[in-house]
Coordinates of C-alpha atoms in Angstrom, one line a residue:
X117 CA -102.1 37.6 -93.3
X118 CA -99.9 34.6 -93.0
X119 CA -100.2 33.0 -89.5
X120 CA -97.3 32.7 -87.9
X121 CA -96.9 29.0 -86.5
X122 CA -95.1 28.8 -83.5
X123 CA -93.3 25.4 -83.2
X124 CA -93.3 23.3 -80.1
X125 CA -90.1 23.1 -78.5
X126 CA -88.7 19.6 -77.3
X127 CA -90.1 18.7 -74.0
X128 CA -87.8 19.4 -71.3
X129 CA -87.3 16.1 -69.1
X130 CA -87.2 17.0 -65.0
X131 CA -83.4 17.4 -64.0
X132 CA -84.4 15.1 -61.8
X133 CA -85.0 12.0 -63.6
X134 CA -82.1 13.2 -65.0
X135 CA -79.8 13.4 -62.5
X136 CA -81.1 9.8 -61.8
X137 CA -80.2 8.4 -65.2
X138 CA -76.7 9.7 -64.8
X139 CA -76.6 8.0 -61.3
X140 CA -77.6 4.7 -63.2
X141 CA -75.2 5.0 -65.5
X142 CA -72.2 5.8 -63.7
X143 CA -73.1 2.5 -61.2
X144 CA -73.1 0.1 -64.1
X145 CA -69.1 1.5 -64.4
X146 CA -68.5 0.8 -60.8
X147 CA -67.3 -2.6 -59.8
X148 CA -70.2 -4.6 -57.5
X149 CA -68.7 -5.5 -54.0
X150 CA -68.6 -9.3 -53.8
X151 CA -71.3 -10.5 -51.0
X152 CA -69.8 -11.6 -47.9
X153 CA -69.5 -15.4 -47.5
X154 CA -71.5 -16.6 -45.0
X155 CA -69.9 -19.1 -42.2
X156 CA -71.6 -22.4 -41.5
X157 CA -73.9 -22.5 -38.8
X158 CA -72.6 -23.8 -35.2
X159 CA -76.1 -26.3 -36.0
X160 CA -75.4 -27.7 -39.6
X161 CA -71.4 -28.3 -37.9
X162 CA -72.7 -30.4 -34.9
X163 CA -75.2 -32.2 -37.5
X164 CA -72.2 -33.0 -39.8
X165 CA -70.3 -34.6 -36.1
X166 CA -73.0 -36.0 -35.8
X167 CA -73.1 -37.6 -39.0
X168 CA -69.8 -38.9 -39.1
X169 CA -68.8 -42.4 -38.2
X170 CA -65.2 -43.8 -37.0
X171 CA -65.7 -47.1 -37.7
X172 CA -64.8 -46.8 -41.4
X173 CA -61.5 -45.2 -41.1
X174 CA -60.6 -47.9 -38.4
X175 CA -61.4 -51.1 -40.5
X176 CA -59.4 -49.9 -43.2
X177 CA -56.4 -49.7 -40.8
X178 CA -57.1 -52.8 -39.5
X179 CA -57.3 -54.1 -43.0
X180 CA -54.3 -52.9 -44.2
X181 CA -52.7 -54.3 -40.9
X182 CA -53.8 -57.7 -41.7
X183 CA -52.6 -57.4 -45.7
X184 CA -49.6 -56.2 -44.4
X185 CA -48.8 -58.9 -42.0
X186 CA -49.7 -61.6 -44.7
X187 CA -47.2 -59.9 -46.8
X188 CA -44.4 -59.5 -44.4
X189 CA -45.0 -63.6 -43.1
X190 CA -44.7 -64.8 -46.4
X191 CA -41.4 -62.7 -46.9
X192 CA -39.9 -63.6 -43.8
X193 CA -40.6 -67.4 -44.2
X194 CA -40.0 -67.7 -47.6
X195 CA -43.1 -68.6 -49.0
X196 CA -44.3 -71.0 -46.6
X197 CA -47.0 -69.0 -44.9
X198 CA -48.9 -66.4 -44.9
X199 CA -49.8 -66.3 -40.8
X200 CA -46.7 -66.8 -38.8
X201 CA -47.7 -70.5 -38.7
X202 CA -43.6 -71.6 -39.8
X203 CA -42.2 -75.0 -38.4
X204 CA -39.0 -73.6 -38.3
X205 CA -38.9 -69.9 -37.1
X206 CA -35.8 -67.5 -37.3
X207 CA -33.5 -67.1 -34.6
X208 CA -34.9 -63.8 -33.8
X209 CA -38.0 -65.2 -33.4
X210 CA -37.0 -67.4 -31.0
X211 CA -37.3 -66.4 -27.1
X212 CA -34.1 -68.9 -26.0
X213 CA -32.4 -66.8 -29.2
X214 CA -33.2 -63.4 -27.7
X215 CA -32.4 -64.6 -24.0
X216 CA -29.1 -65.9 -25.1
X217 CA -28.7 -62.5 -26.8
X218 CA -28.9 -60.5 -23.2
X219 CA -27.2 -63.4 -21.2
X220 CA -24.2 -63.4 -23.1
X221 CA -21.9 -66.2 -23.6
X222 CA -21.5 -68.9 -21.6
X223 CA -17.9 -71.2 -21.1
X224 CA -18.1 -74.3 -20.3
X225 CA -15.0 -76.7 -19.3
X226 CA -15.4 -80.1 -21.2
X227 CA -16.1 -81.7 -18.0
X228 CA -19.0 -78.9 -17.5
X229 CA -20.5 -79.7 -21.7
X230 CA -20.8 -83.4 -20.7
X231 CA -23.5 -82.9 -18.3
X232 CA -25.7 -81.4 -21.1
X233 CA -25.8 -84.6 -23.0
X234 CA -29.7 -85.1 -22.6
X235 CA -29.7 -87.5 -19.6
X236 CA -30.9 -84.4 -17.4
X237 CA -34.0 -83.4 -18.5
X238 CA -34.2 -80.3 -16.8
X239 CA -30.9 -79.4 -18.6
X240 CA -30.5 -78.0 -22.5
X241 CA -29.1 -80.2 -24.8
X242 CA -25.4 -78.8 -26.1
X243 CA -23.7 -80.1 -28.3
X244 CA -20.0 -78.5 -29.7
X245 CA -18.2 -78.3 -32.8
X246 CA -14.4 -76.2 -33.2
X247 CA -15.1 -75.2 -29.6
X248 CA -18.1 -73.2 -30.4
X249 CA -21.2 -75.0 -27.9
X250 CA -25.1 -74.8 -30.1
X251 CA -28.2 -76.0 -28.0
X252 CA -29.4 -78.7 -30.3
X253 CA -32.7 -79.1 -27.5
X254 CA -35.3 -78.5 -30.2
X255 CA -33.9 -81.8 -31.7
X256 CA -34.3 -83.7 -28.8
X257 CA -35.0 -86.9 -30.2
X258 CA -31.9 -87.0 -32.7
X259 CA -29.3 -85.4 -30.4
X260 CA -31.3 -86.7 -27.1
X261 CA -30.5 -90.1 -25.7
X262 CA -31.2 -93.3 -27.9
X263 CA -31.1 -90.6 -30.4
X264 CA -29.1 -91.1 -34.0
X265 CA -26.7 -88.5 -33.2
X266 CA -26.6 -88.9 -29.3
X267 CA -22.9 -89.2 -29.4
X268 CA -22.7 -85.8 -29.8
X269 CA -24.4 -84.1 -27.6
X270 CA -22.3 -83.1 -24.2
X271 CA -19.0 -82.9 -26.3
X272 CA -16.7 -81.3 -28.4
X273 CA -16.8 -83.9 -31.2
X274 CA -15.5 -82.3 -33.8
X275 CA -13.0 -85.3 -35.1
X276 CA -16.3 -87.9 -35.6
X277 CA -17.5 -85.1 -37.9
X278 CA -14.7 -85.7 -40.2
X279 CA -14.0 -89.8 -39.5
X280 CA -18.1 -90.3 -39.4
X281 CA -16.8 -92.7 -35.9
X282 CA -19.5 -91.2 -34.1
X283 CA -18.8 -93.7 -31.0
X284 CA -14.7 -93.8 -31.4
X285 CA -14.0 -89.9 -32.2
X286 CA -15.7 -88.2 -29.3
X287 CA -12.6 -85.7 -29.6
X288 CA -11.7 -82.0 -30.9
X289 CA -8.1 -83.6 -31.5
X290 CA -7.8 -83.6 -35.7
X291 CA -4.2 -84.9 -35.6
X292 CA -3.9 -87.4 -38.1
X293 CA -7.1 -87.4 -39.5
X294 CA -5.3 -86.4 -42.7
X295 CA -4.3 -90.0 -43.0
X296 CA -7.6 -91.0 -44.3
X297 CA -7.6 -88.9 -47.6
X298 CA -3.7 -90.2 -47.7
X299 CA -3.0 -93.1 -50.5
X300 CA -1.7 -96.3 -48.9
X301 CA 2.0 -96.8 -49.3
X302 CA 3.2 -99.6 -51.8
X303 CA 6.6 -100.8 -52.3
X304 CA 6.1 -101.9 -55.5
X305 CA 4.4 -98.4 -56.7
X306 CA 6.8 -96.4 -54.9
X307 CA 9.7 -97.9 -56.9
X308 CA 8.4 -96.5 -60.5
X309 CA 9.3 -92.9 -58.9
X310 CA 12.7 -91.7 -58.0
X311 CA 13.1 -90.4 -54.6
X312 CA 12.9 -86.5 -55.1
X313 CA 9.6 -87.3 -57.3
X314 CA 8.4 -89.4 -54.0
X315 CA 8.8 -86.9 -51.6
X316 CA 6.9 -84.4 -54.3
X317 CA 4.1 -86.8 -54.7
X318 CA 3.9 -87.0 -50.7
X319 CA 4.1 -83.5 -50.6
X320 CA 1.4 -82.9 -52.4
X321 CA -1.0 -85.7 -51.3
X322 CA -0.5 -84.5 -47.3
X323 CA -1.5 -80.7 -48.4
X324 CA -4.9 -82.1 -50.7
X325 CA -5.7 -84.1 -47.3
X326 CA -5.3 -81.3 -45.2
X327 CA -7.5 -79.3 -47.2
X328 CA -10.3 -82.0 -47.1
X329 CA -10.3 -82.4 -43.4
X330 CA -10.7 -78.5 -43.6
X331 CA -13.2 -78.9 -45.9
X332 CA -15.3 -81.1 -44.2
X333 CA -15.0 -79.6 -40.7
X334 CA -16.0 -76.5 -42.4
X335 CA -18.9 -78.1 -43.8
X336 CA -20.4 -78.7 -40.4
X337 CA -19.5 -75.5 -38.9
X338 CA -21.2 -74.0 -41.1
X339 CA -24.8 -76.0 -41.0
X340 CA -24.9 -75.2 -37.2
X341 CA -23.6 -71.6 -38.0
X342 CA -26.5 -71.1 -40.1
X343 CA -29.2 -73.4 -38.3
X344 CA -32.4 -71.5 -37.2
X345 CA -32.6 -74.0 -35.2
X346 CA -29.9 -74.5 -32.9
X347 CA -28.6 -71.4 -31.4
X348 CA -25.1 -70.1 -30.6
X349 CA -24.9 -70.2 -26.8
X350 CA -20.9 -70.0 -25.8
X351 CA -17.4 -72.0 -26.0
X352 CA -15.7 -74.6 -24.4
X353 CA -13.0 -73.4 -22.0
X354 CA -9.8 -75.1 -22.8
X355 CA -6.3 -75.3 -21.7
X356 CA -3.5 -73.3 -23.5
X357 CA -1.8 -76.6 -24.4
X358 CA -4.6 -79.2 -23.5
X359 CA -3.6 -81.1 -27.2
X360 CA -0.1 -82.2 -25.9
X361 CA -1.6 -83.5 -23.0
X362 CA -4.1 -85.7 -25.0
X363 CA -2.5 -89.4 -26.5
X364 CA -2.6 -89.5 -30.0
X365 CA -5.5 -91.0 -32.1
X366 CA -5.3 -93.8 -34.0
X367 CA -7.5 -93.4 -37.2
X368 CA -10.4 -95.3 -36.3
X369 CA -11.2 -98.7 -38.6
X370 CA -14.1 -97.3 -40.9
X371 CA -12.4 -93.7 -41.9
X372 CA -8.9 -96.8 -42.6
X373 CA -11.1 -98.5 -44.8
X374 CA -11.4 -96.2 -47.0
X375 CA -7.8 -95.7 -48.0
X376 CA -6.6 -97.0 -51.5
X377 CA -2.9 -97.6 -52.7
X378 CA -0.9 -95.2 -54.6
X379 CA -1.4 -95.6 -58.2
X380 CA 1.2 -95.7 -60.8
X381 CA 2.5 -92.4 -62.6
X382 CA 0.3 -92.9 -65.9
X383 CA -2.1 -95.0 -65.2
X384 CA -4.0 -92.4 -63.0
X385 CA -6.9 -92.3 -65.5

């Protein structure tokens, strides 16, 4: 009689461990929370105070203070230093520029500008020029007295600048200075011209002298406008028609000297 075999049937696994394989498997689908970030303790934030030092962040601005500085000197003077250290300062460097500034100008009669012609000490030096008074007292020695150009401190002297009669032209009065850029008049020229071509020729000679005198005024104006040196402090205080009660100048001997005769029409080369 054939045995009947019986088979072995697969071994049922506990429904627990299953239940705890599918619980595996459906956490590995599930996104992890991301662990909470922990805050620095109050101890390691004191220790990093503690650590840090001041000192470095102010030498670098000190440092870039000082490269600064150097950069700005050397700008503001030109190239001629890098610490301040100029012989000649601007005017807005200069105290007596900035006082001037808040004092506003000052008028002075002719009378009044003489007695700031150096011979006071205690006084500025002024000095004029077109009626506009500069105090020339960082110059002492030039503009003081004994001094090269002592003739013009205390005045108006705006003639002598033109005439270079630094003694004679102690004046503001330019009437007839013309005549020095003037050719001399010559009989004997004159005649090779007819009379409407002489009064042409005069003509334009007086206007080329007039422009000049202009010329060189304006020259001088100018160096004292721009001077770092000598600062703008006020005007001269003049009468309405002070020039027609002043005599009239006689060109003075060294500005005659240099006059030459009219040459011929052609022979101007």
């Amino acid at each position: 009689m054939a045995e009947v075999r019986q088979r072995k049937g697969k071994k049922e696994e506990p429904v627990g461990a299953r239940i705890v394989e599918l619980a595996t498997d459906d956490e590995s689908d599930t996104p992890v929370p991301k662990q909470p970030t922990r805050k620095p303790s109050t101890k390691k934030l004191v220790d990093d105070d503690e650590g840090y030092s001041p000192w470095v962040d102010v030498l670098r601005v000190l440092s870039f203070l000082v490269f600064a500085s150097c950069g700005l000197s050397y700008l503001v003077s030109g190239g001629e230093s890098f610490t301040w250290s100029m012989r000649t300062p601007p005017k807005y460097m200069q105290l007596d520029w900035w006082k001037a500034q808040f004092q506003g100008p000052i008028y002075l009669t002719p009378a009044e500008l003489a007695q700031y012609d150096g011979t006071d000490e205690t006084k500025p030096i002024y000095l004029a020029i077109n009626g506009t008074i500069y105090d020339v007292s960082s110059n002492r020695r030039t503009y003081g007295p004994g001094g090269s150009y002592r003739f013009f401190a205390g005045a108006d002297a705006a003639r002598s600048y033109v005439t270079g009669c630094f003694a004679e032209d102690r004046t503001p009065d330019l009437r007839g200075v013309e005549a020095m850029y003037l050719p001399l008049d010559d009989p004997a020229v004159d005649s090779h011209f007819t009379a409407a071509e002489l009064a042409a020729v005069k003509e334009k000679e007086l206007k080329e002298a007039n422009e000049k005198v202009y010329e060189a005024l304006l020259h001088w104006v100018r160096f004292f406008e721009n001077s770092p040196k000598y600062p703008k402090v006020g005007y001269v205080k003049k009468d309405k028609n002070w020039l027609d009660k002043e005599p009239r100048k006689k060109l003075c001997d060294a500005a005659a000297k240099g006059r030459k005769p009219r040459k011929i029409p052609g022979s101007e080369e």
